[in-house]
Amino acid sequence: MHRLGLVAGVSGLFVVGVLPAAANPFSVAFVETFREACVPERLNYERTVGLAKTLGWVAVEPSSHPEFAKVMEHSAKRLEEAKADGLELSFRHVALARKVESRDLHLIVSFAESEFLDQIGCYLYDFAATEPVDAAAVGQMLGIAVPAQSMETEEIVSHVWGPPPKMARTLDTYLTYIPAGSPHVEKTGFDGVVLKFSTSAPEEAGQ
């Protein structure tokens, strides 16, 4: 996956076979919120944005939340680095916010066009999270029981699933928790939870 797949990217090594952290009671609601906004229209950028708005997501400026603003700053920096490396690409996105079970969540829907691959991205953030989302809830959504890669330390809890068989053209899915005070906060711009995936766009998918 090229750099645009890392809007909220986390660098680090993963180990296989680490068990997920204890279940977070908000996990099911968080993963269902992602599923209903990101899965049904994942092959089309505009329709994904439109669906999210019908579900109550409201477009916001990233500056409306300090960590959201930092995430977008990191994304813009990676975009410029990719262009400096000679990658020809364009990138557009919509930032949205919604309250779910009294939690303020943030969503980014993006469309990245490059000479190699066009991708529709969906990224759900809970900046107030103080514990990981249960990986089993994500595995159930994807139809993949065990993550391909996992890492669990005091500084980060992260899981990666390969392409889900029941979601054509969808690439890897990432679930990451970064606690407050982690050195990864400086690298990513936020602490809390992010769940994200990207889909290889069919022709005209960004229209």
PDB file of C-alpha atoms in Angstrom:
ATOM      1  CA  MET A   1       0.000   0.000   0.000  1.00  0.00           C
ATOM      2  CA  HIS A   2       1.420   3.387  -0.927  1.00  0.00           C
ATOM      3  CA  ARG A   3       1.641   6.321   1.432  1.00  0.00           C
ATOM      4  CA  LEU A   4      -1.890   7.576   0.891  1.00  0.00           C
ATOM      5  CA  GLY A   5      -3.090   4.470   2.663  1.00  0.00           C
ATOM      6  CA  LEU A   6      -1.511   5.897   5.796  1.00  0.00           C
ATOM      7  CA  VAL A   7      -3.609   8.994   6.483  1.00  0.00           C
ATOM      8  CA  ALA A   8      -3.465   8.016  10.079  1.00  0.00           C
ATOM      9  CA  GLY A   9      -0.517   5.693   9.566  1.00  0.00           C
ATOM     10  CA  VAL A  10       1.446   4.097  12.326  1.00  0.00           C
ATOM     11  CA  SER A  11       4.981   2.890  11.808  1.00  0.00           C
ATOM     12  CA  GLY A  12       6.156  -0.155  13.710  1.00  0.00           C
ATOM     13  CA  LEU A  13       6.695  -3.890  13.646  1.00  0.00           C
ATOM     14  CA  PHE A  14       3.874  -6.375  13.995  1.00  0.00           C
ATOM     15  CA  VAL A  15       3.905  -9.852  15.400  1.00  0.00           C
ATOM     16  CA  VAL A  16       1.524 -12.611  14.401  1.00  0.00           C
ATOM     17  CA  GLY A  17      -0.737 -14.404  16.851  1.00  0.00           C
ATOM     18  CA  VAL A  18      -1.068 -11.863  19.691  1.00  0.00           C
ATOM     19  CA  LEU A  19      -4.486 -12.124  21.300  1.00  0.00           C
ATOM     20  CA  PRO A  20      -6.673  -8.985  21.188  1.00  0.00           C
ATOM     21  CA  ALA A  21      -7.082  -6.855  24.288  1.00  0.00           C
ATOM     22  CA  ALA A  22     -10.087  -7.303  26.565  1.00  0.00           C
ATOM     23  CA  ALA A  23     -13.409  -6.310  25.049  1.00  0.00           C
ATOM     24  CA  ASN A  24     -14.373  -2.661  25.195  1.00  0.00           C
ATOM     25  CA  PRO A  25     -18.150  -2.303  25.779  1.00  0.00           C
ATOM     26  CA  PHE A  26     -18.266   0.423  23.099  1.00  0.00           C
ATOM     27  CA  SER A  27     -16.606  -1.867  20.530  1.00  0.00           C
ATOM     28  CA  VAL A  28     -19.745  -3.186  18.871  1.00  0.00           C
ATOM     29  CA  ALA A  29     -21.253   0.286  18.443  1.00  0.00           C
ATOM     30  CA  PHE A  30     -17.965   1.674  17.102  1.00  0.00           C
ATOM     31  CA  VAL A  31     -17.501  -1.106  14.548  1.00  0.00           C
ATOM     32  CA  GLU A  32     -21.154  -0.983  13.496  1.00  0.00           C
ATOM     33  CA  THR A  33     -20.838   2.771  12.981  1.00  0.00           C
ATOM     34  CA  PHE A  34     -17.893   2.125  10.681  1.00  0.00           C
ATOM     35  CA  ARG A  35     -19.685  -0.680   8.838  1.00  0.00           C
ATOM     36  CA  GLU A  36     -22.861   1.260   8.100  1.00  0.00           C
ATOM     37  CA  ALA A  37     -20.978   4.332   6.853  1.00  0.00           C
ATOM     38  CA  CYS A  38     -18.033   2.745   5.050  1.00  0.00           C
ATOM     39  CA  VAL A  39     -19.020  -0.684   3.719  1.00  0.00           C
ATOM     40  CA  PRO A  40     -22.197  -0.387   1.593  1.00  0.00           C
ATOM     41  CA  GLU A  41     -20.883   2.195  -0.921  1.00  0.00           C
ATOM     42  CA  ARG A  42     -17.163   1.545  -0.504  1.00  0.00           C
ATOM     43  CA  LEU A  43     -16.648   1.331  -4.297  1.00  0.00           C
ATOM     44  CA  ASN A  44     -17.673   4.950  -4.847  1.00  0.00           C
ATOM     45  CA  TYR A  45     -16.344   8.059  -3.121  1.00  0.00           C
ATOM     46  CA  GLU A  46     -19.297  10.375  -3.695  1.00  0.00           C
ATOM     47  CA  ARG A  47     -21.863   7.750  -2.715  1.00  0.00           C
ATOM     48  CA  THR A  48     -19.943   6.927   0.465  1.00  0.00           C
ATOM     49  CA  VAL A  49     -19.996  10.599   1.443  1.00  0.00           C
ATOM     50  CA  GLY A  50     -23.695  10.821   0.571  1.00  0.00           C
ATOM     51  CA  LEU A  51     -24.525   7.718   2.608  1.00  0.00           C
ATOM     52  CA  ALA A  52     -22.634   9.038   5.627  1.00  0.00           C
ATOM     53  CA  LYS A  53     -24.619  12.267   5.524  1.00  0.00           C
ATOM     54  CA  THR A  54     -27.929  10.373   5.417  1.00  0.00           C
ATOM     55  CA  LEU A  55     -26.766   8.541   8.558  1.00  0.00           C
ATOM     56  CA  GLY A  56     -26.329  11.801  10.445  1.00  0.00           C
ATOM     57  CA  TRP A  57     -22.693  12.603   9.728  1.00  0.00           C
ATOM     58  CA  VAL A  58     -22.120  16.335   9.296  1.00  0.00           C
ATOM     59  CA  ALA A  59     -19.257  17.894   7.322  1.00  0.00           C
ATOM     60  CA  VAL A  60     -16.847  19.805   9.560  1.00  0.00           C
ATOM     61  CA  GLU A  61     -13.594  21.662   9.302  1.00  0.00           C
ATOM     62  CA  PRO A  62     -10.668  19.633  10.697  1.00  0.00           C
ATOM     63  CA  SER A  63      -9.805  22.659  12.830  1.00  0.00           C
ATOM     64  CA  SER A  64     -12.978  21.979  14.829  1.00  0.00           C
ATOM     65  CA  HIS A  65     -11.044  19.395  16.861  1.00  0.00           C
ATOM     66  CA  PRO A  66      -7.326  19.772  17.712  1.00  0.00           C
ATOM     67  CA  GLU A  67      -6.448  16.108  17.183  1.00  0.00           C
ATOM     68  CA  PHE A  68      -8.456  15.944  13.966  1.00  0.00           C
ATOM     69  CA  ALA A  69      -6.506  18.959  12.741  1.00  0.00           C
ATOM     70  CA  LYS A  70      -3.215  17.222  13.612  1.00  0.00           C
ATOM     71  CA  VAL A  71      -4.262  14.070  11.762  1.00  0.00           C
ATOM     72  CA  MET A  72      -4.975  16.082   8.638  1.00  0.00           C
ATOM     73  CA  GLU A  73      -1.685  17.951   8.986  1.00  0.00           C
ATOM     74  CA  HIS A  74       0.159  14.625   9.048  1.00  0.00           C
ATOM     75  CA  SER A  75      -1.832  13.476   6.015  1.00  0.00           C
ATOM     76  CA  ALA A  76      -0.958  16.626   4.077  1.00  0.00           C
ATOM     77  CA  LYS A  77       2.710  16.184   4.957  1.00  0.00           C
ATOM     78  CA  ARG A  78       2.732  12.592   3.663  1.00  0.00           C
ATOM     79  CA  LEU A  79       0.999  13.741   0.502  1.00  0.00           C
ATOM     80  CA  GLU A  80       3.688  16.329  -0.153  1.00  0.00           C
ATOM     81  CA  GLU A  81       6.423  13.787   0.588  1.00  0.00           C
ATOM     82  CA  ALA A  82       4.889  11.370  -1.908  1.00  0.00           C
ATOM     83  CA  LYS A  83       4.753  14.072  -4.559  1.00  0.00           C
ATOM     84  CA  ALA A  84       8.356  15.038  -3.808  1.00  0.00           C
ATOM     85  CA  ASP A  85       9.326  11.413  -4.397  1.00  0.00           C
ATOM     86  CA  GLY A  86       7.883  11.675  -7.888  1.00  0.00           C
ATOM     87  CA  LEU A  87       4.499  10.015  -7.381  1.00  0.00           C
ATOM     88  CA  GLU A  88       1.869  11.643  -9.577  1.00  0.00           C
ATOM     89  CA  LEU A  89      -1.355  11.772  -7.611  1.00  0.00           C
ATOM     90  CA  SER A  90      -4.365  13.775  -6.559  1.00  0.00           C
ATOM     91  CA  PHE A  91      -6.187  13.581  -3.261  1.00  0.00           C
ATOM     92  CA  ARG A  92      -9.525  14.831  -2.008  1.00  0.00           C
ATOM     93  CA  HIS A  93     -11.494  14.128   1.115  1.00  0.00           C
ATOM     94  CA  VAL A  94     -14.448  15.063   3.274  1.00  0.00           C
ATOM     95  CA  ALA A  95     -14.179  15.351   7.061  1.00  0.00           C
ATOM     96  CA  LEU A  96     -17.307  14.567   9.073  1.00  0.00           C
ATOM     97  CA  ALA A  97     -18.421  14.328  12.705  1.00  0.00           C
ATOM     98  CA  ARG A  98     -21.247  12.604  14.541  1.00  0.00           C
ATOM     99  CA  LYS A  99     -22.176  11.714  18.121  1.00  0.00           C
ATOM    100  CA  VAL A 100     -22.634   7.979  18.797  1.00  0.00           C
ATOM    101  CA  GLU A 101     -23.766   6.868  22.253  1.00  0.00           C
ATOM    102  CA  SER A 102     -22.657  10.248  23.662  1.00  0.00           C
ATOM    103  CA  ARG A 103     -19.203   9.871  22.047  1.00  0.00           C
ATOM    104  CA  ASP A 104     -17.977  12.424  19.505  1.00  0.00           C
ATOM    105  CA  LEU A 105     -16.634  10.431  16.554  1.00  0.00           C
ATOM    106  CA  HIS A 106     -14.888  11.694  13.430  1.00  0.00           C
ATOM    107  CA  LEU A 107     -14.876  10.232   9.934  1.00  0.00           C
ATOM    108  CA  ILE A 108     -12.706  10.872   6.895  1.00  0.00           C
ATOM    109  CA  VAL A 109     -13.773   9.667   3.454  1.00  0.00           C
ATOM    110  CA  SER A 110     -11.023  10.109   0.869  1.00  0.00           C
ATOM    111  CA  PHE A 111     -10.317   9.514  -2.808  1.00  0.00           C
ATOM    112  CA  ALA A 112      -6.702   9.152  -3.930  1.00  0.00           C
ATOM    113  CA  GLU A 113      -5.839   8.889  -7.620  1.00  0.00           C
ATOM    114  CA  SER A 114      -2.347   7.853  -8.667  1.00  0.00           C
ATOM    115  CA  GLU A 115      -0.566   6.300 -11.610  1.00  0.00           C
ATOM    116  CA  PHE A 116      -0.566   2.955  -9.800  1.00  0.00           C
ATOM    117  CA  LEU A 117      -3.890   2.673  -7.995  1.00  0.00           C
ATOM    118  CA  ASP A 118      -7.010   4.712  -7.231  1.00  0.00           C
ATOM    119  CA  GLN A 119      -8.282   4.205  -3.677  1.00  0.00           C
ATOM    120  CA  ILE A 120     -11.359   5.148  -1.703  1.00  0.00           C
ATOM    121  CA  GLY A 121     -10.475   5.397   1.975  1.00  0.00           C
ATOM    122  CA  CYS A 122     -12.667   5.391   5.081  1.00  0.00           C
ATOM    123  CA  TYR A 123     -11.235   6.275   8.517  1.00  0.00           C
ATOM    124  CA  LEU A 124     -13.213   6.344  11.774  1.00  0.00           C
ATOM    125  CA  TYR A 125     -11.676   8.020  14.852  1.00  0.00           C
ATOM    126  CA  ASP A 126     -12.568   8.069  18.538  1.00  0.00           C
ATOM    127  CA  PHE A 127     -10.133  10.577  20.009  1.00  0.00           C
ATOM    128  CA  ALA A 128     -11.611  10.145  23.505  1.00  0.00           C
ATOM    129  CA  ALA A 129     -10.998   6.384  23.656  1.00  0.00           C
ATOM    130  CA  THR A 130      -9.034   5.227  26.681  1.00  0.00           C
ATOM    131  CA  GLU A 131      -8.948   1.516  25.805  1.00  0.00           C
ATOM    132  CA  PRO A 132      -8.718  -0.564  22.635  1.00  0.00           C
ATOM    133  CA  VAL A 133     -11.682  -1.603  20.530  1.00  0.00           C
ATOM    134  CA  ASP A 134     -12.200  -5.376  20.609  1.00  0.00           C
ATOM    135  CA  ALA A 135     -10.546  -6.898  17.548  1.00  0.00           C
ATOM    136  CA  ALA A 136     -13.159  -9.665  17.493  1.00  0.00           C
ATOM    137  CA  ALA A 137     -15.845  -7.119  16.565  1.00  0.00           C
ATOM    138  CA  VAL A 138     -13.830  -6.076  13.510  1.00  0.00           C
ATOM    139  CA  GLY A 139     -13.131  -9.690  12.592  1.00  0.00           C
ATOM    140  CA  GLN A 140     -16.846 -10.431  12.675  1.00  0.00           C
ATOM    141  CA  MET A 141     -17.572  -7.494  10.359  1.00  0.00           C
ATOM    142  CA  LEU A 142     -14.923  -8.655   7.886  1.00  0.00           C
ATOM    143  CA  GLY A 143     -15.636 -12.350   8.129  1.00  0.00           C
ATOM    144  CA  ILE A 144     -12.016 -12.979   9.163  1.00  0.00           C
ATOM    145  CA  ALA A 145     -11.751 -14.350  12.687  1.00  0.00           C
ATOM    146  CA  VAL A 146      -8.021 -13.851  13.295  1.00  0.00           C
ATOM    147  CA  PRO A 147      -5.971 -10.786  12.274  1.00  0.00           C
ATOM    148  CA  ALA A 148      -3.053 -11.424   9.936  1.00  0.00           C
ATOM    149  CA  GLN A 149      -0.803  -9.283  12.152  1.00  0.00           C
ATOM    150  CA  SER A 150      -1.125  -7.945  15.685  1.00  0.00           C
ATOM    151  CA  MET A 151       0.938  -5.969  18.145  1.00  0.00           C
ATOM    152  CA  GLU A 152       0.073  -5.201  21.759  1.00  0.00           C
ATOM    153  CA  THR A 153       2.344  -3.089  23.967  1.00  0.00           C
ATOM    154  CA  GLU A 154       1.897  -0.327  26.527  1.00  0.00           C
ATOM    155  CA  GLU A 155       2.462   2.180  23.723  1.00  0.00           C
ATOM    156  CA  ILE A 156       0.184   0.786  21.021  1.00  0.00           C
ATOM    157  CA  VAL A 157      -2.355  -1.941  20.267  1.00  0.00           C
ATOM    158  CA  SER A 158      -2.729  -2.629  16.573  1.00  0.00           C
ATOM    159  CA  HIS A 159      -4.269  -5.295  14.329  1.00  0.00           C
ATOM    160  CA  VAL A 160      -4.248  -5.776  10.568  1.00  0.00           C
ATOM    161  CA  TRP A 161      -6.591  -7.970   8.527  1.00  0.00           C
ATOM    162  CA  GLY A 162      -6.022  -8.907   4.900  1.00  0.00           C
ATOM    163  CA  PRO A 163      -8.588  -8.296   2.150  1.00  0.00           C
ATOM    164  CA  PRO A 164     -12.002  -9.578   3.294  1.00  0.00           C
ATOM    165  CA  PRO A 165     -13.373 -12.306   0.989  1.00  0.00           C
ATOM    166  CA  LYS A 166     -16.920 -10.915   1.117  1.00  0.00           C
ATOM    167  CA  MET A 167     -15.910  -7.343   0.204  1.00  0.00           C
ATOM    168  CA  ALA A 168     -14.690  -7.230  -3.376  1.00  0.00           C
ATOM    169  CA  ARG A 169     -11.761  -4.870  -4.062  1.00  0.00           C
ATOM    170  CA  THR A 170     -11.352  -3.914  -0.390  1.00  0.00           C
ATOM    171  CA  LEU A 171      -7.719  -3.983   0.751  1.00  0.00           C
ATOM    172  CA  ASP A 172      -6.248  -4.331   4.253  1.00  0.00           C
ATOM    173  CA  THR A 173      -8.159  -3.182   7.345  1.00  0.00           C
ATOM    174  CA  TYR A 174      -6.347  -1.544  10.289  1.00  0.00           C
ATOM    175  CA  LEU A 175      -7.498  -1.138  13.901  1.00  0.00           C
ATOM    176  CA  THR A 176      -5.162   0.895  16.106  1.00  0.00           C
ATOM    177  CA  TYR A 177      -5.300   2.170  19.674  1.00  0.00           C
ATOM    178  CA  ILE A 178      -2.764   4.747  20.872  1.00  0.00           C
ATOM    179  CA  PRO A 179      -2.938   5.648  24.581  1.00  0.00           C
ATOM    180  CA  ALA A 180      -2.268   9.154  25.851  1.00  0.00           C
ATOM    181  CA  GLY A 181       1.434   9.705  26.442  1.00  0.00           C
ATOM    182  CA  SER A 182       2.528   7.165  23.836  1.00  0.00           C
ATOM    183  CA  PRO A 183       5.433   8.218  21.585  1.00  0.00           C
ATOM    184  CA  HIS A 184       3.183   7.289  18.656  1.00  0.00           C
ATOM    185  CA  VAL A 185       1.049  10.348  19.412  1.00  0.00           C
ATOM    186  CA  GLU A 186       3.751  12.590  17.977  1.00  0.00           C
ATOM    187  CA  LYS A 187       4.016  10.395  14.876  1.00  0.00           C
ATOM    188  CA  THR A 188       0.289  10.301  14.147  1.00  0.00           C
ATOM    189  CA  GLY A 189      -1.110  13.456  15.741  1.00  0.00           C
ATOM    190  CA  PHE A 190      -3.646  11.744  17.996  1.00  0.00           C
ATOM    191  CA  ASP A 191      -4.358   9.351  20.817  1.00  0.00           C
ATOM    192  CA  GLY A 192      -7.422   7.129  20.886  1.00  0.00           C
ATOM    193  CA  VAL A 193      -8.728   4.641  18.320  1.00  0.00           C
ATOM    194  CA  VAL A 194      -8.829   4.555  14.527  1.00  0.00           C
ATOM    195  CA  LEU A 195     -10.433   1.917  12.303  1.00  0.00           C
ATOM    196  CA  LYS A 196      -9.708   2.241   8.591  1.00  0.00           C
ATOM    197  CA  PHE A 197      -9.649   0.493   5.256  1.00  0.00           C
ATOM    198  CA  SER A 198      -9.294   1.408   1.606  1.00  0.00           C
ATOM    199  CA  THR A 199     -10.862  -0.011  -1.530  1.00  0.00           C
ATOM    200  CA  SER A 200      -9.401  -0.261  -5.007  1.00  0.00           C
ATOM    201  CA  ALA A 201     -11.660   1.989  -7.029  1.00  0.00           C
ATOM    202  CA  PRO A 202     -13.335   0.780 -10.207  1.00  0.00           C
ATOM    203  CA  GLU A 203     -13.197   3.096 -13.189  1.00  0.00           C
ATOM    204  CA  GLU A 204     -15.206   6.284 -12.593  1.00  0.00           C
ATOM    205  CA  ALA A 205     -15.603   5.412  -8.886  1.00  0.00           C
ATOM    206  CA  GLY A 206     -14.557   8.882  -7.793  1.00  0.00           C
ATOM    207  CA  GLN A 207     -17.137  10.650  -9.909  1.00  0.00           C
TER     208      GLN A 207
END
